Short mmCIF file of C-alpha atoms in Angstrom, two decimals:
data_model
loop_
_atom_site.label_atom_id
_atom_site.label_comp_id
_atom_site.label_asym_id
_atom_site.label_seq_id
_atom_site.Cartn_x
_atom_site.Cartn_y
_atom_site.Cartn_z
CA MET A 1 37.32 -29.16 -6.14
CA ASN A 2 34.15 -28.10 -4.42
CA LEU A 3 34.11 -24.98 -6.24
CA LYS A 4 34.68 -26.72 -9.69
CA ASN A 5 31.87 -28.99 -8.36
CA ARG A 6 29.61 -25.98 -7.87
CA PHE A 7 30.54 -24.30 -11.67
CA PHE A 8 29.34 -27.87 -12.99
CA LYS A 9 26.24 -28.14 -11.12
CA LEU A 10 25.32 -24.24 -12.09
CA LYS A 11 26.03 -25.30 -15.71
CA ARG A 12 23.82 -28.09 -15.39
CA ASP A 13 20.94 -26.43 -13.90
CA LEU A 14 21.03 -23.24 -15.90
CA ASN A 15 18.30 -23.02 -18.44
CA ARG A 16 16.47 -20.47 -20.60
CA TRP A 17 14.08 -19.82 -17.78
CA SER A 18 17.06 -18.87 -15.21
CA LEU A 19 18.13 -16.36 -18.21
CA LEU A 20 14.60 -14.73 -18.53
CA LEU A 21 14.21 -14.52 -14.53
CA LEU A 22 17.54 -12.80 -14.50
CA LEU A 23 16.24 -10.46 -17.10
CA ILE A 24 13.14 -9.55 -15.17
CA LEU A 25 15.05 -9.09 -12.08
CA GLY A 26 17.39 -6.76 -13.93
CA ILE A 27 14.43 -4.69 -15.40
CA VAL A 28 12.67 -4.19 -12.00
CA SER A 29 15.99 -3.34 -10.10
CA VAL A 30 16.60 -0.71 -12.49
CA PRO A 31 15.43 2.38 -10.33
CA ILE A 32 17.18 1.15 -7.14
CA LEU A 33 20.60 0.45 -8.85
CA THR A 34 20.16 3.71 -10.55
CA ILE A 35 19.58 5.85 -6.85
CA GLY A 36 22.58 3.58 -5.64
CA PHE A 37 25.05 4.38 -8.66
CA LYS A 38 24.15 8.13 -8.70
CA LEU A 39 25.03 8.39 -5.01
CA PHE A 40 28.72 8.32 -6.23
CA GLY A 41 28.21 11.40 -8.20
CA GLY A 42 28.12 13.56 -5.06
CA PRO A 43 25.11 15.87 -3.57
CA GLY A 44 24.05 18.89 -5.33
CA GLU A 45 25.09 22.40 -4.56
CA SER A 46 22.33 23.03 -1.78
CA TRP A 47 23.04 19.83 -0.05
CA ASN A 48 25.01 21.56 2.75
CA HIS A 49 22.28 24.51 3.00
CA ILE A 50 19.88 21.49 3.43
CA VAL A 51 21.86 19.83 5.98
CA ASP A 52 22.19 22.85 8.14
CA TYR A 53 18.70 23.92 7.92
CA VAL A 54 16.01 21.94 6.76
CA LEU A 55 17.26 18.20 7.25
CA PHE A 56 16.59 18.20 11.10
CA ASP A 57 12.96 19.17 10.33
CA TYR A 58 12.44 16.38 7.32
CA LEU A 59 13.89 13.76 10.00
CA LYS A 60 11.71 15.37 13.19
CA ASN A 61 8.56 15.62 11.42
CA SER A 62 8.66 12.22 9.26
CA PHE A 63 9.28 10.67 12.94
CA LEU A 64 6.61 12.73 14.73
CA LEU A 65 4.35 11.29 11.89
CA ALA A 66 5.59 7.70 12.36
CA LEU A 67 5.35 8.07 15.82
CA PHE A 68 1.63 9.63 15.98
CA CYS A 69 0.37 7.19 13.42
CA SER A 70 1.49 4.14 15.08
CA VAL A 71 -0.01 4.73 18.61
CA ILE A 72 -3.61 5.63 16.67
CA VAL A 73 -3.50 2.92 14.12
CA ILE A 74 -2.46 0.54 17.21
CA LEU A 75 -5.22 2.19 19.25
CA PHE A 76 -8.05 1.82 16.36
CA GLY A 77 -7.06 -1.00 14.40
CA VAL A 78 -6.12 -3.66 17.32
CA THR A 79 -9.24 -2.37 19.39
CA THR A 80 -11.67 -2.72 16.71
CA ALA A 81 -10.24 -5.92 15.25
CA TRP A 82 -10.62 -7.53 18.74
CA LEU A 83 -14.11 -6.33 19.43
CA VAL A 84 -15.67 -8.02 16.10
CA SER A 85 -13.77 -11.15 16.54
CA ARG A 86 -14.26 -11.72 20.20
CA PHE A 87 -17.81 -10.11 21.11
CA GLU A 88 -21.13 -10.43 19.79
CA PHE A 89 -23.19 -6.67 19.27
CA PRO A 90 -25.63 -4.88 17.30
CA PHE A 91 -24.38 -4.21 13.61
CA ARG A 92 -21.12 -6.30 14.18
CA LYS A 93 -21.57 -8.25 10.97
CA GLN A 94 -22.05 -4.82 9.24
CA LEU A 95 -18.99 -3.06 11.15
CA GLU A 96 -16.78 -5.96 9.92
CA TRP A 97 -16.47 -5.00 6.62
CA LEU A 98 -17.33 -1.12 7.09
CA LEU A 99 -14.01 -1.23 9.04
CA ILE A 100 -12.18 -1.80 5.93
CA LEU A 101 -13.93 1.21 3.93
CA PRO A 102 -11.54 3.82 4.90
CA LEU A 103 -8.68 1.92 2.95
CA SER A 104 -10.75 3.16 -0.44
CA VAL A 105 -10.23 6.84 0.68
CA PRO A 106 -6.63 7.92 -0.51
CA ALA A 107 -4.98 10.07 2.47
CA TYR A 108 -4.53 13.32 0.34
CA ILE A 109 -8.31 13.05 -0.43
CA MET A 110 -9.05 12.69 3.26
CA ALA A 111 -6.85 15.80 3.85
CA TYR A 112 -8.59 17.85 1.41
CA ALA A 113 -11.73 16.99 3.40
CA TYR A 114 -11.03 17.69 6.55
CA ALA A 115 -9.84 20.82 5.67
CA GLY A 116 -13.32 21.77 4.31
CA VAL A 117 -14.87 20.17 7.52
CA PHE A 118 -13.17 22.38 10.05
CA GLY A 119 -12.86 25.49 7.75
CA TYR A 120 -14.72 28.86 8.27
CA SER A 121 -17.60 27.56 6.63
CA GLY A 122 -17.22 24.16 6.98
CA LEU A 123 -19.56 21.30 8.86
CA PHE A 124 -17.80 21.66 12.34
CA SER A 125 -18.30 25.71 12.41
CA LYS A 126 -21.69 25.43 11.28
CA LEU A 127 -22.24 23.01 14.04
CA MET A 128 -20.45 25.33 16.67
CA GLU A 129 -22.58 28.18 15.39
CA PHE A 130 -25.81 26.05 16.14
CA PHE A 131 -24.72 25.32 19.65
CA GLY A 132 -23.66 28.99 20.18
CA ASN A 133 -20.30 28.71 20.05
CA GLY A 134 -19.34 30.12 16.80
CA ASP A 135 -16.14 31.37 17.40
CA PHE A 136 -14.56 27.90 18.39
CA ARG A 137 -12.30 26.55 15.85
CA ILE A 138 -10.13 23.04 15.72
CA GLU A 139 -6.72 23.77 13.54
CA VAL A 140 -6.09 20.63 11.57
CA MET A 141 -3.73 21.62 8.96
CA ASN A 142 -0.58 20.82 11.02
CA ILE A 143 1.13 17.96 11.71
CA TYR A 144 -0.96 16.78 14.62
CA GLY A 145 -4.02 16.90 12.10
CA LEU A 146 -1.98 15.33 9.23
CA SER A 147 -1.20 12.34 11.81
CA LEU A 148 -4.78 11.74 12.70
CA ILE A 149 -5.73 11.81 9.08
CA LEU A 150 -2.88 9.59 7.87
CA SER A 151 -3.87 7.26 10.78
CA ILE A 152 -7.76 6.86 10.21
CA SER A 153 -6.91 6.29 6.33
CA LEU A 154 -4.31 3.80 6.92
CA PHE A 155 -5.70 1.83 10.27
CA PRO A 156 -7.14 -0.95 8.13
CA TYR A 157 -4.16 -2.34 7.62
CA VAL A 158 -3.71 -3.15 11.22
CA TYR A 159 -7.41 -3.98 11.48
CA VAL A 160 -7.05 -6.53 8.45
CA SER A 161 -3.73 -8.15 9.73
CA SER A 162 -4.66 -8.43 13.76
CA ARG A 163 -8.59 -9.56 12.53
CA THR A 164 -7.05 -12.43 10.45
CA PHE A 165 -4.85 -13.36 13.51
CA PHE A 166 -7.68 -13.08 15.72
CA LEU A 167 -10.07 -15.11 13.40
CA ALA A 168 -7.94 -17.96 13.63
CA GLN A 169 -6.90 -17.90 17.40
CA ALA A 170 -7.60 -21.16 19.01
CA THR A 171 -9.61 -20.82 22.48
CA ASN A 172 -7.64 -23.50 24.47
CA LEU A 173 -5.34 -20.52 26.15
CA LEU A 174 -8.31 -18.30 26.68
CA GLU A 175 -10.34 -20.79 28.05
CA ALA A 176 -7.47 -21.92 30.43
CA SER A 177 -6.94 -18.20 31.38
CA ARG A 178 -10.89 -17.97 32.56
CA MET A 179 -10.82 -21.33 34.67
CA LEU A 180 -7.86 -19.68 36.69
CA GLY A 181 -10.21 -16.92 37.05
CA ILE A 182 -8.46 -14.32 34.83
CA SER A 183 -10.59 -11.47 33.22
CA GLU A 184 -11.53 -10.96 29.57
CA PHE A 185 -9.55 -7.57 29.80
CA LYS A 186 -6.31 -9.42 31.65
CA SER A 187 -6.25 -12.28 29.03
CA PHE A 188 -6.19 -9.75 26.34
CA PHE A 189 -3.11 -7.88 27.35
CA LYS A 190 -1.33 -10.84 29.07
CA LEU A 191 -2.16 -13.25 26.64
CA ILE A 192 -3.44 -12.27 23.11
CA PHE A 193 -1.59 -9.22 22.76
CA PRO A 194 1.59 -10.35 22.66
CA LEU A 195 0.56 -13.69 20.63
CA ALA A 196 -0.65 -11.26 18.01
CA ARG A 197 2.61 -8.80 18.02
CA PRO A 198 3.90 -10.45 14.59
CA ALA A 199 0.42 -9.65 12.90
CA ILE A 200 -0.01 -6.21 14.39
CA LEU A 201 3.57 -5.29 13.68
CA ALA A 202 3.27 -6.78 9.92
CA GLY A 203 0.11 -4.15 9.37
CA LEU A 204 2.03 -1.57 11.32
CA VAL A 205 4.97 -1.63 8.78
CA LEU A 206 2.79 -1.20 5.69
CA VAL A 207 1.00 1.88 7.46
CA LEU A 208 4.52 3.49 8.11
CA MET A 209 5.86 2.68 4.54
CA GLU A 210 2.68 4.49 3.36
CA VAL A 211 3.16 7.43 5.81
CA LEU A 212 6.39 7.90 4.71
CA ASN A 213 5.36 7.91 0.72
CA ASP A 214 2.71 10.31 1.40
CA TYR A 215 3.19 13.95 -0.45
CA GLY A 216 -0.64 14.83 -1.20
CA ALA A 217 -1.79 15.31 2.23
CA ALA A 218 1.86 16.73 3.59
CA SER A 219 2.22 18.99 1.05
CA TYR A 220 -1.37 20.10 1.38
CA TYR A 221 -1.15 20.74 5.08
CA GLY A 222 2.14 22.57 4.68
CA VAL A 223 4.20 19.47 6.95
CA SER A 224 7.88 19.06 5.51
CA THR A 225 8.79 15.59 5.49
CA PHE A 226 11.06 13.62 3.18
CA THR A 227 8.69 13.17 0.45
CA THR A 228 7.92 16.92 0.12
CA GLY A 229 11.83 17.77 0.48
CA ILE A 230 12.31 15.62 -2.75
CA PHE A 231 9.97 17.12 -4.36
CA ARG A 232 11.20 20.72 -3.64
CA SER A 233 14.81 19.58 -4.46
CA TRP A 234 13.90 18.09 -7.86
CA PHE A 235 11.15 20.67 -8.86
CA SER A 236 12.29 24.02 -7.15
CA LEU A 237 15.74 23.90 -6.77
CA GLY A 238 16.46 21.81 -9.90
CA GLU A 239 19.17 19.45 -8.25
CA PRO A 240 18.29 15.74 -9.00
CA GLU A 241 21.70 14.78 -7.10
CA THR A 242 20.39 16.31 -3.79
CA ALA A 243 16.93 14.53 -4.18
CA ILE A 244 18.80 11.49 -4.51
CA TYR A 245 20.69 11.86 -1.48
CA LEU A 246 17.59 12.41 0.03
CA SER A 247 15.66 9.34 -1.56
CA ALA A 248 18.75 7.56 -0.12
CA ILE A 249 18.01 8.48 3.64
CA LEU A 250 14.44 7.53 2.81
CA LEU A 251 15.27 4.19 1.14
CA LEU A 252 17.49 3.52 4.18
CA ILE A 253 14.69 4.10 6.45
CA VAL A 254 12.20 1.84 4.75
CA PHE A 255 14.74 -1.19 4.75
CA GLY A 256 15.31 -0.48 8.14
CA LEU A 257 11.38 -1.15 8.92
CA ILE A 258 11.29 -3.97 6.73
CA LEU A 259 14.45 -5.51 8.36
CA PHE A 260 13.10 -4.71 11.69
CA GLU A 261 9.60 -6.48 10.77
CA LYS A 262 11.31 -9.34 9.62
CA TRP A 263 13.48 -9.38 12.87
CA GLN A 264 10.59 -9.32 15.16
CA ARG A 265 8.97 -12.11 13.42
CA ARG A 266 12.05 -14.44 13.85
CA HIS A 267 11.89 -13.75 17.36
CA LEU A 268 8.36 -13.51 18.01
CA ASN A 269 6.62 -15.72 15.52
CA PHE A 270 4.63 -17.97 18.17
CA THR A 271 0.87 -18.79 17.93
CA ALA A 272 -1.56 -21.05 20.05
CA ALA A 273 -1.80 -24.61 18.95
CA LYS A 274 -4.23 -25.42 16.15
CA THR A 275 -7.46 -27.21 17.26
CA SER A 276 -10.44 -28.56 15.58
CA LYS A 277 -12.93 -26.02 13.65
CA GLN A 278 -15.49 -26.40 16.96
CA ASN A 279 -12.76 -25.20 19.21
CA TYR A 280 -12.38 -21.90 17.35
CA ASN A 281 -13.17 -18.48 19.71
CA SER A 282 -17.20 -18.40 19.98
CA ARG A 283 -17.98 -14.81 20.17
CA ILE A 284 -18.99 -13.83 23.66
CA LYS A 285 -22.42 -11.71 24.41
CA PRO A 286 -21.72 -8.94 26.77
CA LYS A 287 -24.02 -7.01 28.61
CA LYS A 288 -26.38 -4.66 26.80
CA ALA A 289 -24.47 -1.43 27.88
CA ASN A 290 -21.37 -2.82 26.80
CA GLN A 291 -22.43 -4.22 23.55
CA VAL A 292 -23.94 -0.35 22.78
CA TRP A 293 -20.46 0.86 23.91
CA PHE A 294 -19.04 -1.68 21.54
CA SER A 295 -20.83 -0.89 18.31
CA VAL A 296 -20.44 2.90 19.17
CA ILE A 297 -16.51 2.27 19.33
CA CYS A 298 -16.09 0.55 16.43
CA PHE A 299 -18.34 3.13 14.43
CA VAL A 300 -16.11 5.87 15.44
CA PRO A 301 -13.32 5.04 13.13
CA VAL A 302 -15.51 4.38 10.04
CA PHE A 303 -17.40 7.68 10.72
CA LEU A 304 -14.07 9.33 11.09
CA GLY A 305 -12.50 7.64 7.84
CA PHE A 306 -15.37 7.28 5.57
CA VAL A 307 -18.64 8.95 6.62
CA LEU A 308 -17.53 12.42 7.61
CA PRO A 309 -14.94 12.84 4.22
CA VAL A 310 -17.46 11.60 2.19
CA ILE A 311 -20.61 13.71 3.56
CA GLN A 312 -17.84 16.89 2.91
CA LEU A 313 -17.28 15.77 -0.88
CA LEU A 314 -20.79 14.86 -1.51
CA ILE A 315 -21.56 18.64 -0.29
CA TRP A 316 -18.70 19.82 -2.34
CA LEU A 317 -20.10 17.79 -5.40
CA LYS A 318 -23.46 19.49 -5.34
CA GLN A 319 -21.93 22.98 -5.66
CA THR A 320 -19.23 22.08 -8.00
CA PHE A 321 -20.72 19.37 -10.42
CA ALA A 322 -21.82 21.67 -13.09
CA SER A 323 -18.82 23.13 -13.51
CA VAL A 324 -16.25 20.36 -13.25
CA TRP A 325 -18.53 17.73 -15.56
CA THR A 326 -16.87 18.58 -18.58
CA VAL A 327 -15.93 17.02 -21.89
CA GLU A 328 -12.25 17.80 -21.07
CA PHE A 329 -13.02 16.11 -17.47
CA ILE A 330 -14.42 13.06 -19.13
CA SER A 331 -11.47 12.81 -21.49
CA VAL A 332 -9.35 12.67 -18.05
CA THR A 333 -11.45 10.07 -16.40
CA LEU A 334 -11.11 7.81 -19.79
CA GLU A 335 -7.55 8.56 -19.57
CA SER A 336 -6.82 7.56 -16.05
CA PHE A 337 -9.14 4.17 -16.46
CA GLY A 338 -7.47 3.80 -19.75
CA ILE A 339 -3.69 3.87 -18.12
CA ALA A 340 -4.64 1.64 -15.16
CA PHE A 341 -6.07 -0.98 -17.06
CA LEU A 342 -3.24 -1.30 -19.61
CA THR A 343 -0.67 -0.98 -16.45
CA ALA A 344 -2.74 -3.49 -14.57
CA SER A 345 -2.44 -5.93 -17.59
CA ILE A 346 1.01 -5.36 -18.06
CA THR A 347 1.97 -5.72 -14.33
CA VAL A 348 -0.12 -9.37 -13.73
CA LEU A 349 1.62 -10.48 -16.93
CA PHE A 350 5.13 -9.47 -15.43
CA ALA A 351 4.05 -11.04 -12.07
CA LEU A 352 2.96 -14.31 -13.84
CA LEU A 353 6.54 -14.61 -15.55
CA LEU A 354 8.50 -13.81 -12.47
CA LEU A 355 6.43 -16.73 -10.72
CA PHE A 356 6.86 -19.45 -13.39
CA PHE A 357 10.39 -18.58 -14.36
CA THR A 358 11.29 -18.76 -10.77
CA LYS A 359 9.40 -22.15 -10.70
CA TRP A 360 10.69 -23.64 -13.92
CA ASN A 361 14.18 -22.38 -13.01
CA LYS A 362 16.81 -24.84 -11.51
CA ILE A 363 19.22 -22.68 -9.99
CA GLU A 364 18.49 -22.28 -5.84
CA LEU A 365 20.22 -19.02 -5.38
CA LEU A 366 17.68 -17.42 -8.44
CA LYS A 367 14.71 -18.98 -6.44
CA SER A 368 15.65 -17.22 -3.03
CA SER A 369 16.52 -13.96 -5.03
CA SER A 370 13.37 -13.72 -6.93
CA LYS A 371 11.72 -12.03 -4.12
CA LEU A 372 13.80 -8.88 -4.79
CA GLY A 373 11.37 -8.46 -7.74
CA VAL A 374 8.54 -7.42 -5.80
CA LEU A 375 10.49 -5.19 -3.26
CA GLY A 376 8.79 -2.09 -5.46
CA TYR A 377 5.95 -2.01 -3.15
CA ALA A 378 8.01 -1.35 -0.14
CA ILE A 379 9.98 1.70 -2.06
CA PRO A 380 8.44 5.06 -1.99
CA GLY A 381 6.86 5.87 -5.23
CA ILE A 382 8.82 8.99 -5.53
CA ILE A 383 12.27 7.23 -5.09
CA ILE A 384 11.34 4.77 -8.16
CA ALA A 385 10.21 7.71 -10.29
CA ILE A 386 13.66 9.36 -9.66
CA GLY A 387 14.81 5.95 -10.29
CA VAL A 388 13.22 5.71 -13.67
CA LEU A 389 13.76 9.08 -14.97
CA ILE A 390 17.29 9.19 -14.64
CA PRO A 391 18.18 6.27 -16.81
CA SER A 392 15.38 6.83 -19.32
CA LEU A 393 16.51 10.49 -19.86
CA TYR A 394 20.50 8.97 -20.43
CA LEU A 395 18.86 6.52 -22.74
CA ASP A 396 16.91 8.92 -24.72
CA LYS A 397 20.31 11.10 -25.21
CA TRP A 398 22.33 8.17 -26.46
CA LEU A 399 19.36 7.46 -29.03
CA ILE A 400 19.62 10.98 -30.13
CA GLU A 401 23.31 11.04 -30.44
CA LYS A 402 23.41 8.06 -32.36
CA ASN A 403 20.79 9.30 -34.60
CA ILE A 404 18.43 6.71 -33.94
CA THR A 405 15.71 9.03 -32.83
CA SER A 406 15.16 13.02 -33.28
CA LYS A 407 13.06 13.32 -29.80
CA LEU A 408 12.66 11.81 -26.53
CA ILE A 409 10.73 8.58 -26.60
CA LEU A 410 11.02 7.13 -23.29
CA ASN A 411 11.48 10.28 -20.79
CA ALA A 412 8.10 11.72 -19.98
CA THR A 413 6.17 9.64 -21.99
CA LEU A 414 3.54 6.73 -21.17
CA ILE A 415 6.10 4.24 -21.67
CA ALA A 416 8.29 5.41 -18.60
CA LEU A 417 5.13 6.07 -16.59
CA VAL A 418 3.93 2.28 -17.03
CA TYR A 419 7.15 1.10 -16.35
CA ALA A 420 7.58 2.81 -13.23
CA TYR A 421 4.12 1.77 -12.17
CA VAL A 422 4.70 -2.07 -13.08
CA VAL A 423 8.02 -1.79 -10.59
CA ARG A 424 5.83 -0.09 -8.01
CA PHE A 425 2.67 -2.30 -7.94
CA LEU A 426 4.31 -5.60 -9.16
CA ALA A 427 4.31 -7.15 -5.47
CA VAL A 428 0.39 -6.36 -5.30
CA ALA A 429 -0.16 -8.55 -7.93
CA TYR A 430 2.71 -11.29 -7.18
CA GLN A 431 1.02 -12.28 -3.93
CA PRO A 432 -2.67 -13.25 -4.91
CA LEU A 433 -0.95 -14.95 -7.75
CA GLU A 434 1.53 -16.78 -5.64
CA SER A 435 -1.13 -17.71 -2.89
CA SER A 436 -3.40 -19.10 -6.14
CA SER A 437 -0.51 -21.07 -7.34
CA LEU A 438 0.29 -22.39 -3.95
CA LYS A 439 -3.09 -24.06 -4.08
CA ILE A 440 -2.70 -26.38 -7.30
CA ASP A 441 -1.37 -29.80 -6.54
CA ARG A 442 2.01 -30.16 -7.98
CA SER A 443 1.34 -33.89 -8.88
CA LEU A 444 -1.11 -32.21 -11.73
CA SER A 445 1.87 -30.40 -13.47
CA ASP A 446 4.20 -33.00 -12.60
CA SER A 447 1.90 -35.76 -14.50
CA SER A 448 1.49 -33.27 -17.45
CA LYS A 449 5.43 -33.26 -17.85
CA VAL A 450 5.50 -37.40 -17.59
CA LEU A 451 3.34 -37.47 -20.32
CA GLY A 452 5.94 -35.19 -22.41
CA LYS A 453 4.00 -31.68 -22.14
CA GLY A 454 6.30 -28.60 -21.64
CA ASN A 455 6.47 -25.95 -19.04
CA PHE A 456 3.98 -23.59 -21.64
CA LYS A 457 1.40 -26.48 -22.26
CA THR A 458 1.14 -27.43 -18.76
CA PHE A 459 0.79 -23.93 -17.69
CA PHE A 460 -2.04 -22.95 -20.47
CA LYS A 461 -3.88 -26.51 -20.10
CA ILE A 462 -3.60 -27.04 -16.22
CA GLU A 463 -2.28 -24.27 -14.08
CA PHE A 464 -3.55 -21.12 -15.84
CA PRO A 465 -7.57 -22.27 -15.38
CA LEU A 466 -6.78 -22.80 -11.57
CA ILE A 467 -5.19 -19.62 -11.15
CA ARG A 468 -7.75 -17.26 -12.99
CA VAL A 469 -9.11 -15.88 -9.75
CA GLY A 470 -5.81 -14.70 -8.40
CA MET A 471 -5.17 -13.25 -11.91
CA LEU A 472 -8.64 -11.28 -11.48
CA SER A 473 -7.74 -10.38 -7.88
CA ALA A 474 -4.39 -9.45 -8.82
CA PHE A 475 -5.70 -7.32 -11.70
CA ILE A 476 -8.19 -5.36 -9.40
CA LEU A 477 -6.01 -4.73 -6.54
CA VAL A 478 -3.29 -3.01 -8.94
CA PHE A 479 -6.30 -1.12 -11.11
CA ILE A 480 -7.18 0.42 -7.80
CA ASP A 481 -3.60 1.34 -6.39
CA ILE A 482 -2.97 3.01 -9.71
CA LEU A 483 -5.98 5.19 -9.97
CA LYS A 484 -5.14 6.51 -6.39
CA GLU A 485 -1.18 6.93 -6.62
CA LEU A 486 -0.12 10.36 -6.64
CA PRO A 487 3.70 11.12 -6.11
CA LEU A 488 4.74 9.10 -8.92
CA THR A 489 2.51 10.02 -11.29
CA LEU A 490 3.10 13.92 -10.26
CA ILE A 491 6.57 13.31 -11.14
CA MET A 492 6.46 10.46 -14.24
CA LYS A 493 3.02 11.62 -16.27
CA PRO A 494 3.67 13.25 -19.65
CA TYR A 495 2.35 16.65 -20.03
CA ASP A 496 -0.61 16.11 -22.29
CA VAL A 497 -1.51 13.22 -19.93
CA ASN A 498 -3.99 13.58 -16.66
CA THR A 499 -5.11 11.36 -14.31
CA LEU A 500 -7.91 11.68 -11.63
CA ALA A 501 -5.48 11.68 -8.79
CA VAL A 502 -3.48 14.51 -10.29
CA LYS A 503 -6.58 16.20 -11.19
CA ALA A 504 -7.85 16.39 -7.39
CA PHE A 505 -4.04 17.71 -6.25
CA GLU A 506 -4.15 20.25 -9.23
CA TYR A 507 -7.61 21.64 -7.77
CA ALA A 508 -6.75 21.42 -4.13
CA SER A 509 -3.44 23.30 -4.98
CA ASP A 510 -4.77 26.08 -7.06
CA GLU A 511 -7.07 26.55 -3.77
CA MET A 512 -10.34 25.23 -5.70
CA VAL A 513 -10.60 22.33 -2.95
CA SER A 514 -14.13 22.10 -3.39
CA SER A 515 -13.79 21.29 -7.59
CA ALA A 516 -11.77 18.22 -6.25
CA ALA A 517 -14.87 16.46 -4.82
CA LEU A 518 -15.99 14.76 -8.31
CA PRO A 519 -12.32 13.14 -9.15
CA SER A 520 -12.03 12.23 -5.52
CA LEU A 521 -15.19 10.47 -5.34
CA LEU A 522 -14.87 8.67 -8.62
CA ILE A 523 -11.54 7.23 -6.74
CA ILE A 524 -13.35 6.37 -3.67
CA LEU A 525 -16.13 4.42 -5.56
CA THR A 526 -13.53 2.55 -7.48
CA ALA A 527 -11.56 1.73 -4.74
CA LEU A 528 -14.76 0.23 -2.78
CA ILE A 529 -14.33 -3.04 -4.59
CA PRO A 530 -11.20 -4.47 -3.38
CA ALA A 531 -12.28 -3.04 0.47
CA ILE A 532 -15.12 -5.55 0.11
CA PHE A 533 -13.27 -7.80 -1.66
CA LEU A 534 -10.85 -8.29 1.26
CA ASN A 535 -13.70 -8.78 3.78
CA LYS A 536 -15.22 -11.91 1.96
CA LEU A 537 -11.57 -13.23 1.44
CA LEU A 538 -11.15 -12.71 5.17
CA LEU A 539 -14.34 -14.42 5.95
CA LYS A 540 -13.35 -17.31 3.60
CA ASN A 541 -10.03 -17.89 5.07
CA ALA A 542 -11.94 -17.97 8.70
CA SER A 543 -14.61 -20.50 7.59
CA ASN A 544 -11.61 -22.68 6.14
CA SER A 545 -9.74 -22.49 9.07
#
């Protein structure tokens, strides 16, 4: 009887929005389902060789990168977030947003710049020669140098999540600890740090997913990781089956990180009690000497993560601008921006459909499972690329066999590339749209429906004007992410299409790293927009707390 009632309830609640929501979820789930199904086909011929000789290296290097990066990003991110949130010192306001700027420099571009800085004719060598120690060298093109570069490029994830928590942290516990004679240092480690662990861990998980997704920096520095192994299996060995098996292992690691973060949040999600606005933590003005030290400590990651690589790129730009700035390069730039604009528009549209189809759907199970549609950002781009390439190739073959077409219309075309981008960055568009929609008073749309207006009319007349800022935010964030994306683009792009990220990678791979300066600086300049926007958003949220 219970089963019968459930069936009738399902039949009653089923509507066209439920079916459309299922369609969208099916479309964005294809890459992961493809990886899962292809596992049953068995690995390629080289799998046993990989397991015996190189799989341990992939695991070891990926683990060491994750470990080293975790330590460094927590050190940089949490320390600087606490200093700018708790203390008053010279240039604090400027450093607040400057600390976000390393996010605008993709890790692979940072890797090229540091290879130049510490190269034989780089800035470091010239500095050593100036001090009379010209033979002294620091080798950065190894796993330790790669760990540092990934860390200084990605630490803002931890900085932002930690700072968000610190800005909203009530002072009652801090005041109580001070009254008990506990120092600021002890209060941080005994009280604030444990409270902030869920926020820190959330940022750290994002860092680790980006570390596992990296290909450009690891490939250039000659460090074997899962991502470089997947590329090698696909392109060098010509074995997609082996690449799929490696992708599956990487996917398990990523999902393990997500589940661990959720588990930690469930057990550690405690915060200080809310207080009024006046009681939120006022900044302490330390001694003059400490103020100077705090300014220096906060400037070090800015210098390492933004100033130094940009200086190196500008030096290279002066040397190579005349040879790189050609009609062909202008064409690549326009192509890159055009693809990013088109894909960002489609991604925002898909995010809107996913958000509002979920809202209009009445089946509770579908409402909760709609979050599966935004898992793409947690999955490395190379895995999504493989998951798109295989079904698109099968579909093209079927269309050719049925004489519907005589050539490939999906595989290695702009359609497949855009689709892969949409799957990868749907979550980036979804989050700001969801945040904007939650601020809309539900009574507004309910009143519209009481007056006989349908979902579409209510959306265009009431909800759409109220979420336009969220749509713009989503568009900008997706646009920048697409410009910076390298692994997915390398695999998916058509032969006659190029992007700024791929152009920079090609220059570096062809031992013309100085020529990568112009495309790299264009990417950085464009990526500065969301970095500044993110700081304003943090300050706005803090003031509204």
